[in-house]
Amino acid sequence: MANYGYEGTYRYKRYRRPVKIKKYVVLAAVLAAVVGVIVYFQSRVAGLLWELSEATVQSRAVSALNEAAMQALQWNGVSYDELVFITRDGAGHVQSIEVDAQAVNLAARQTVSLAATKLNEVCAQGIKVPAGAFTGIELLAGFGPKITFRTLPVGSASCDLVSDFRSAGINQTLHSLYLRVSAQVSIVLPSGTRELSAQTPVLVCESIIVGEIPDVYLQGGGL
């Protein structure tokens, strides 16, 4: 009987160690799988999600900025002759080109205000990405139910005046004024939050100037 007890104890010790080793192997395999999934998600899935989201958000943001600028310009209804004042000398040469700063600033402030409102409306819609994108396979990125991610406007929109001079023929220059509207939008993805910039130029007015233009305007392109 004593011998049997000793043999039983020996067997118990003999088979207990492999069980512990097996648990460690399973745990290591699980951790390796988790790490593999995370690495795959960061390297493949996160990039695909960003590409799909960026194109949609960029398009919506630019559209909102365009609408804001166009609406502000329609409210003011300014023309080139009302906005730009050209001074000439006795020979008809252009001496100076000035812009009505008050009218431009009013349109810019209205554009920024409208852009903020329209961006909030666009961001409230979120961005819908097919569930197939989570596989990281581009062929499956368009399949599956839609999953909505949050989009948020970052800060406020900005607006500045851009003046452009281009040759339009012999002794003729096309002068164009643009409102350059820009803003930043944040996309909240499972891999983290990313920001993108949206910018668009909106034509305010333009006209052909006959006569020589000082080099300071042609080279600098500004007023």
mmCIF file of C-alpha atoms in Angstrom:
data_model
loop_
_atom_site.group_PDB
_atom_site.id
_atom_site.type_symbol
_atom_site.label_atom_id
_atom_site.label_comp_id
_atom_site.label_asym_id
_atom_site.label_seq_id
_atom_site.Cartn_x
_atom_site.Cartn_y
_atom_site.Cartn_z
ATOM 1 C CA MET A 1 0.000 0.000 0.000
ATOM 2 C CA ALA A 2 2.848 2.384 0.791
ATOM 3 C CA ASN A 3 4.410 1.628 -2.559
ATOM 4 C CA TYR A 4 1.111 2.431 -4.309
ATOM 5 C CA GLY A 5 0.887 5.774 -2.503
ATOM 6 C CA TYR A 6 4.392 6.647 -3.571
ATOM 7 C CA GLU A 7 3.600 5.692 -7.150
ATOM 8 C CA GLY A 8 0.435 7.790 -7.052
ATOM 9 C CA THR A 9 2.368 10.785 -5.811
ATOM 10 C CA TYR A 10 4.975 10.265 -8.505
ATOM 11 C CA ARG A 11 2.317 10.142 -11.195
ATOM 12 C CA TYR A 12 0.679 13.282 -9.843
ATOM 13 C CA LYS A 13 3.928 15.207 -10.029
ATOM 14 C CA ARG A 14 4.724 13.732 -13.396
ATOM 15 C CA TYR A 15 1.532 14.938 -15.102
ATOM 16 C CA ARG A 16 1.040 18.276 -13.315
ATOM 17 C CA ARG A 17 3.942 20.100 -14.933
ATOM 18 C CA PRO A 18 2.830 19.587 -18.548
ATOM 19 C CA VAL A 19 -0.575 21.042 -17.658
ATOM 20 C CA LYS A 20 1.079 24.256 -16.436
ATOM 21 C CA ILE A 21 3.257 24.441 -19.525
ATOM 22 C CA LYS A 22 0.206 23.968 -21.727
ATOM 23 C CA LYS A 23 -1.542 26.894 -20.043
ATOM 24 C CA TYR A 24 1.446 29.147 -20.696
ATOM 25 C CA VAL A 25 1.556 28.063 -24.334
ATOM 26 C CA VAL A 26 -2.153 28.824 -24.792
ATOM 27 C CA LEU A 27 -1.759 32.205 -23.071
ATOM 28 C CA ALA A 28 1.220 33.094 -25.264
ATOM 29 C CA ALA A 29 -0.704 32.084 -28.379
ATOM 30 C CA VAL A 30 -3.652 34.246 -27.364
ATOM 31 C CA LEU A 31 -1.405 37.241 -26.674
ATOM 32 C CA ALA A 32 0.385 36.729 -29.990
ATOM 33 C CA ALA A 33 -2.966 36.625 -31.790
ATOM 34 C CA VAL A 34 -4.121 39.812 -30.064
ATOM 35 C CA VAL A 35 -0.892 41.591 -30.922
ATOM 36 C CA GLY A 36 -1.164 40.361 -34.510
ATOM 37 C CA VAL A 37 -4.706 41.693 -34.813
ATOM 38 C CA ILE A 38 -3.664 45.080 -33.406
ATOM 39 C CA VAL A 39 -0.685 45.335 -35.745
ATOM 40 C CA TYR A 40 -2.810 44.333 -38.726
ATOM 41 C CA PHE A 41 -5.503 46.831 -37.767
ATOM 42 C CA GLN A 42 -3.018 49.672 -37.386
ATOM 43 C CA SER A 43 -1.093 48.913 -40.559
ATOM 44 C CA ARG A 44 -3.881 47.892 -42.909
ATOM 45 C CA VAL A 45 -7.386 48.536 -41.598
ATOM 46 C CA ALA A 46 -6.697 51.987 -40.089
ATOM 47 C CA GLY A 47 -5.168 53.207 -43.355
ATOM 48 C CA LEU A 48 -8.113 51.971 -45.417
ATOM 49 C CA LEU A 49 -10.633 53.522 -43.010
ATOM 50 C CA TRP A 50 -8.793 56.849 -43.200
ATOM 51 C CA GLU A 51 -8.720 56.799 -47.011
ATOM 52 C CA LEU A 52 -12.452 56.100 -47.238
ATOM 53 C CA SER A 53 -13.320 58.732 -44.637
ATOM 54 C CA GLU A 54 -10.944 61.426 -45.888
ATOM 55 C CA ALA A 55 -12.400 61.572 -49.407
ATOM 56 C CA THR A 56 -15.979 61.967 -48.173
ATOM 57 C CA VAL A 57 -15.224 64.489 -45.430
ATOM 58 C CA GLN A 58 -12.966 66.546 -47.717
ATOM 59 C CA SER A 59 -15.685 66.757 -50.361
ATOM 60 C CA ARG A 60 -18.381 67.720 -47.852
ATOM 61 C CA ALA A 61 -16.219 70.338 -46.159
ATOM 62 C CA VAL A 62 -15.192 72.003 -49.433
ATOM 63 C CA SER A 63 -18.813 72.035 -50.550
ATOM 64 C CA ALA A 64 -19.879 73.686 -47.276
ATOM 65 C CA LEU A 65 -17.168 76.347 -47.597
ATOM 66 C CA ASN A 66 -18.153 77.047 -51.201
ATOM 67 C CA GLU A 67 -21.812 77.442 -50.287
ATOM 68 C CA ALA A 68 -20.943 79.790 -47.437
ATOM 69 C CA ALA A 69 -18.796 82.050 -49.625
ATOM 70 C CA MET A 70 -21.302 82.109 -52.509
ATOM 71 C CA GLN A 71 -24.166 82.986 -50.163
ATOM 72 C CA ALA A 72 -22.167 85.817 -48.565
ATOM 73 C CA LEU A 73 -21.257 87.225 -51.980
ATOM 74 C CA GLN A 74 -24.886 87.059 -53.108
ATOM 75 C CA TRP A 75 -25.929 89.033 -50.037
ATOM 76 C CA ASN A 76 -23.436 91.784 -50.839
ATOM 77 C CA GLY A 77 -23.836 91.724 -54.609
ATOM 78 C CA VAL A 78 -20.578 93.575 -55.299
ATOM 79 C CA SER A 79 -19.144 94.087 -58.786
ATOM 80 C CA TYR A 80 -15.551 94.724 -59.845
ATOM 81 C CA ASP A 81 -16.110 98.440 -60.454
ATOM 82 C CA GLU A 82 -17.692 98.819 -57.021
ATOM 83 C CA LEU A 83 -14.939 96.905 -55.261
ATOM 84 C CA VAL A 84 -11.727 97.875 -57.077
ATOM 85 C CA PHE A 85 -10.471 101.426 -57.653
ATOM 86 C CA ILE A 86 -7.770 102.002 -60.286
ATOM 87 C CA THR A 87 -5.760 105.229 -60.428
ATOM 88 C CA ARG A 88 -4.039 106.200 -63.701
ATOM 89 C CA ASP A 89 -1.605 108.903 -64.717
ATOM 90 C CA GLY A 90 -2.010 111.320 -67.606
ATOM 91 C CA ALA A 91 -0.701 108.732 -70.094
ATOM 92 C CA GLY A 92 -3.215 106.135 -68.956
ATOM 93 C CA HIS A 93 -0.671 104.010 -67.080
ATOM 94 C CA VAL A 94 -1.932 102.302 -63.957
ATOM 95 C CA GLN A 95 -0.464 103.916 -60.855
ATOM 96 C CA SER A 96 -2.348 102.121 -58.104
ATOM 97 C CA ILE A 97 -5.013 99.479 -57.557
ATOM 98 C CA GLU A 98 -7.035 99.620 -54.360
ATOM 99 C CA VAL A 99 -9.795 97.439 -53.006
ATOM 100 C CA ASP A 100 -12.689 98.532 -50.834
ATOM 101 C CA ALA A 101 -11.443 96.942 -47.603
ATOM 102 C CA GLN A 102 -14.716 97.524 -45.763
ATOM 103 C CA ALA A 103 -16.766 95.643 -48.353
ATOM 104 C CA VAL A 104 -14.250 92.789 -48.485
ATOM 105 C CA ASN A 105 -14.096 92.465 -44.694
ATOM 106 C CA LEU A 106 -17.883 92.370 -44.483
ATOM 107 C CA ALA A 107 -18.070 89.558 -47.049
ATOM 108 C CA ALA A 108 -15.241 87.711 -45.272
ATOM 109 C CA ARG A 109 -16.923 87.930 -41.844
ATOM 110 C CA GLN A 110 -20.218 86.707 -43.272
ATOM 111 C CA THR A 111 -18.429 83.875 -45.053
ATOM 112 C CA VAL A 112 -16.714 82.734 -41.843
ATOM 113 C CA SER A 113 -19.990 82.836 -39.916
ATOM 114 C CA LEU A 114 -21.892 80.904 -42.577
ATOM 115 C CA ALA A 115 -19.025 78.426 -42.989
ATOM 116 C CA ALA A 116 -19.105 77.606 -39.264
ATOM 117 C CA THR A 117 -22.846 76.922 -39.436
ATOM 118 C CA LYS A 118 -22.626 74.779 -42.555
ATOM 119 C CA LEU A 119 -19.637 72.816 -41.250
ATOM 120 C CA ASN A 120 -21.543 72.014 -38.062
ATOM 121 C CA GLU A 121 -24.429 70.719 -40.180
ATOM 122 C CA VAL A 122 -22.087 68.593 -42.286
ATOM 123 C CA CYS A 123 -20.236 67.203 -39.259
ATOM 124 C CA ALA A 124 -23.513 66.314 -37.542
ATOM 125 C CA GLN A 125 -24.163 63.812 -40.348
ATOM 126 C CA GLY A 126 -21.044 61.842 -39.472
ATOM 127 C CA ILE A 127 -19.302 59.594 -41.977
ATOM 128 C CA LYS A 128 -20.637 56.160 -42.912
ATOM 129 C CA VAL A 129 -18.107 53.443 -43.746
ATOM 130 C CA PRO A 130 -19.062 49.894 -44.880
ATOM 131 C CA ALA A 131 -18.226 47.144 -42.390
ATOM 132 C CA GLY A 132 -16.188 45.418 -45.098
ATOM 133 C CA ALA A 133 -13.508 48.077 -44.655
ATOM 134 C CA PHE A 134 -12.620 46.502 -41.296
ATOM 135 C CA THR A 135 -11.223 43.475 -43.133
ATOM 136 C CA GLY A 136 -8.466 45.645 -44.561
ATOM 137 C CA ILE A 137 -9.202 44.199 -48.024
ATOM 138 C CA GLU A 138 -9.971 46.863 -50.605
ATOM 139 C CA LEU A 139 -12.221 44.543 -52.654
ATOM 140 C CA LEU A 140 -14.505 44.123 -49.631
ATOM 141 C CA ALA A 141 -14.370 47.758 -48.520
ATOM 142 C CA GLY A 142 -17.676 48.598 -50.190
ATOM 143 C CA PHE A 143 -19.690 45.743 -48.711
ATOM 144 C CA GLY A 144 -21.549 45.263 -45.457
ATOM 145 C CA PRO A 145 -23.722 47.449 -43.252
ATOM 146 C CA LYS A 146 -22.734 51.074 -42.752
ATOM 147 C CA ILE A 147 -20.935 52.106 -39.572
ATOM 148 C CA THR A 148 -21.087 55.793 -38.652
ATOM 149 C CA PHE A 149 -18.048 57.668 -37.333
ATOM 150 C CA ARG A 150 -18.076 61.114 -35.780
ATOM 151 C CA THR A 151 -16.722 64.200 -37.498
ATOM 152 C CA LEU A 152 -16.075 67.466 -35.661
ATOM 153 C CA PRO A 153 -15.126 70.962 -36.834
ATOM 154 C CA VAL A 154 -11.798 72.056 -35.352
ATOM 155 C CA GLY A 155 -11.610 75.730 -34.409
ATOM 156 C CA SER A 156 -13.219 78.220 -36.764
ATOM 157 C CA ALA A 157 -13.091 78.783 -40.497
ATOM 158 C CA SER A 158 -10.811 81.472 -41.899
ATOM 159 C CA CYS A 159 -11.121 83.652 -44.965
ATOM 160 C CA ASP A 160 -8.675 85.913 -46.773
ATOM 161 C CA LEU A 161 -8.565 87.844 -50.048
ATOM 162 C CA VAL A 162 -6.367 86.636 -52.920
ATOM 163 C CA SER A 163 -5.574 88.870 -55.888
ATOM 164 C CA ASP A 164 -4.448 87.293 -59.152
ATOM 165 C CA PHE A 165 -3.053 89.023 -62.261
ATOM 166 C CA ARG A 166 -2.727 87.182 -65.577
ATOM 167 C CA SER A 167 -1.867 88.307 -69.059
ATOM 168 C CA ALA A 168 -4.937 88.506 -71.276
ATOM 169 C CA GLY A 169 -3.312 89.812 -74.458
ATOM 170 C CA ILE A 170 -1.183 92.714 -75.624
ATOM 171 C CA ASN A 171 -1.139 95.357 -72.890
ATOM 172 C CA GLN A 172 -4.131 93.684 -71.213
ATOM 173 C CA THR A 173 -4.259 92.010 -67.799
ATOM 174 C CA LEU A 174 -6.993 89.892 -66.276
ATOM 175 C CA HIS A 175 -7.404 90.862 -62.626
ATOM 176 C CA SER A 176 -9.293 88.355 -60.459
ATOM 177 C CA LEU A 177 -10.226 88.580 -56.782
ATOM 178 C CA TYR A 178 -10.861 85.428 -54.774
ATOM 179 C CA LEU A 179 -11.997 84.669 -51.251
ATOM 180 C CA ARG A 180 -9.865 81.785 -50.011
ATOM 181 C CA VAL A 181 -11.873 79.948 -47.370
ATOM 182 C CA SER A 182 -10.291 77.245 -45.214
ATOM 183 C CA ALA A 183 -11.190 75.133 -42.198
ATOM 184 C CA GLN A 184 -10.107 72.014 -40.330
ATOM 185 C CA VAL A 185 -12.268 68.979 -39.618
ATOM 186 C CA SER A 186 -11.548 66.157 -37.180
ATOM 187 C CA ILE A 187 -12.536 62.526 -37.890
ATOM 188 C CA VAL A 188 -12.953 60.215 -34.898
ATOM 189 C CA LEU A 189 -11.901 56.683 -35.955
ATOM 190 C CA PRO A 190 -11.321 53.506 -33.905
ATOM 191 C CA SER A 191 -7.577 53.957 -34.438
ATOM 192 C CA GLY A 192 -7.690 57.510 -33.118
ATOM 193 C CA THR A 193 -8.648 61.030 -34.115
ATOM 194 C CA ARG A 194 -7.262 62.527 -37.304
ATOM 195 C CA GLU A 195 -7.565 66.005 -38.736
ATOM 196 C CA LEU A 196 -7.717 67.207 -42.309
ATOM 197 C CA SER A 197 -7.688 70.657 -43.865
ATOM 198 C CA ALA A 198 -10.238 71.849 -46.394
ATOM 199 C CA GLN A 199 -9.633 74.902 -48.543
ATOM 200 C CA THR A 200 -11.342 76.403 -51.548
ATOM 201 C CA PRO A 201 -10.986 79.632 -53.579
ATOM 202 C CA VAL A 202 -14.228 81.369 -54.550
ATOM 203 C CA LEU A 203 -14.182 83.975 -57.298
ATOM 204 C CA VAL A 204 -15.463 87.363 -56.095
ATOM 205 C CA CYS A 205 -15.085 89.345 -59.305
ATOM 206 C CA GLU A 206 -12.712 89.877 -62.216
ATOM 207 C CA SER A 207 -12.100 92.322 -65.040
ATOM 208 C CA ILE A 208 -9.691 93.133 -67.861
ATOM 209 C CA ILE A 209 -7.356 96.044 -67.110
ATOM 210 C CA VAL A 210 -6.056 97.832 -70.202
ATOM 211 C CA GLY A 211 -2.659 99.453 -69.801
ATOM 212 C CA GLU A 212 0.637 98.699 -68.130
ATOM 213 C CA ILE A 213 0.467 97.265 -64.636
ATOM 214 C CA PRO A 214 3.257 98.121 -62.144
ATOM 215 C CA ASP A 215 5.596 95.196 -61.485
ATOM 216 C CA VAL A 216 4.818 95.330 -57.779
ATOM 217 C CA TYR A 217 1.352 93.966 -58.575
ATOM 218 C CA LEU A 218 2.374 91.488 -61.253
ATOM 219 C CA GLN A 219 5.170 89.967 -59.196
ATOM 220 C CA GLY A 220 3.488 90.038 -55.816
ATOM 221 C CA GLY A 221 0.020 89.132 -57.015
ATOM 222 C CA GLY A 222 -1.470 91.066 -54.113
ATOM 223 C CA LEU A 223 -2.900 94.391 -53.103
#
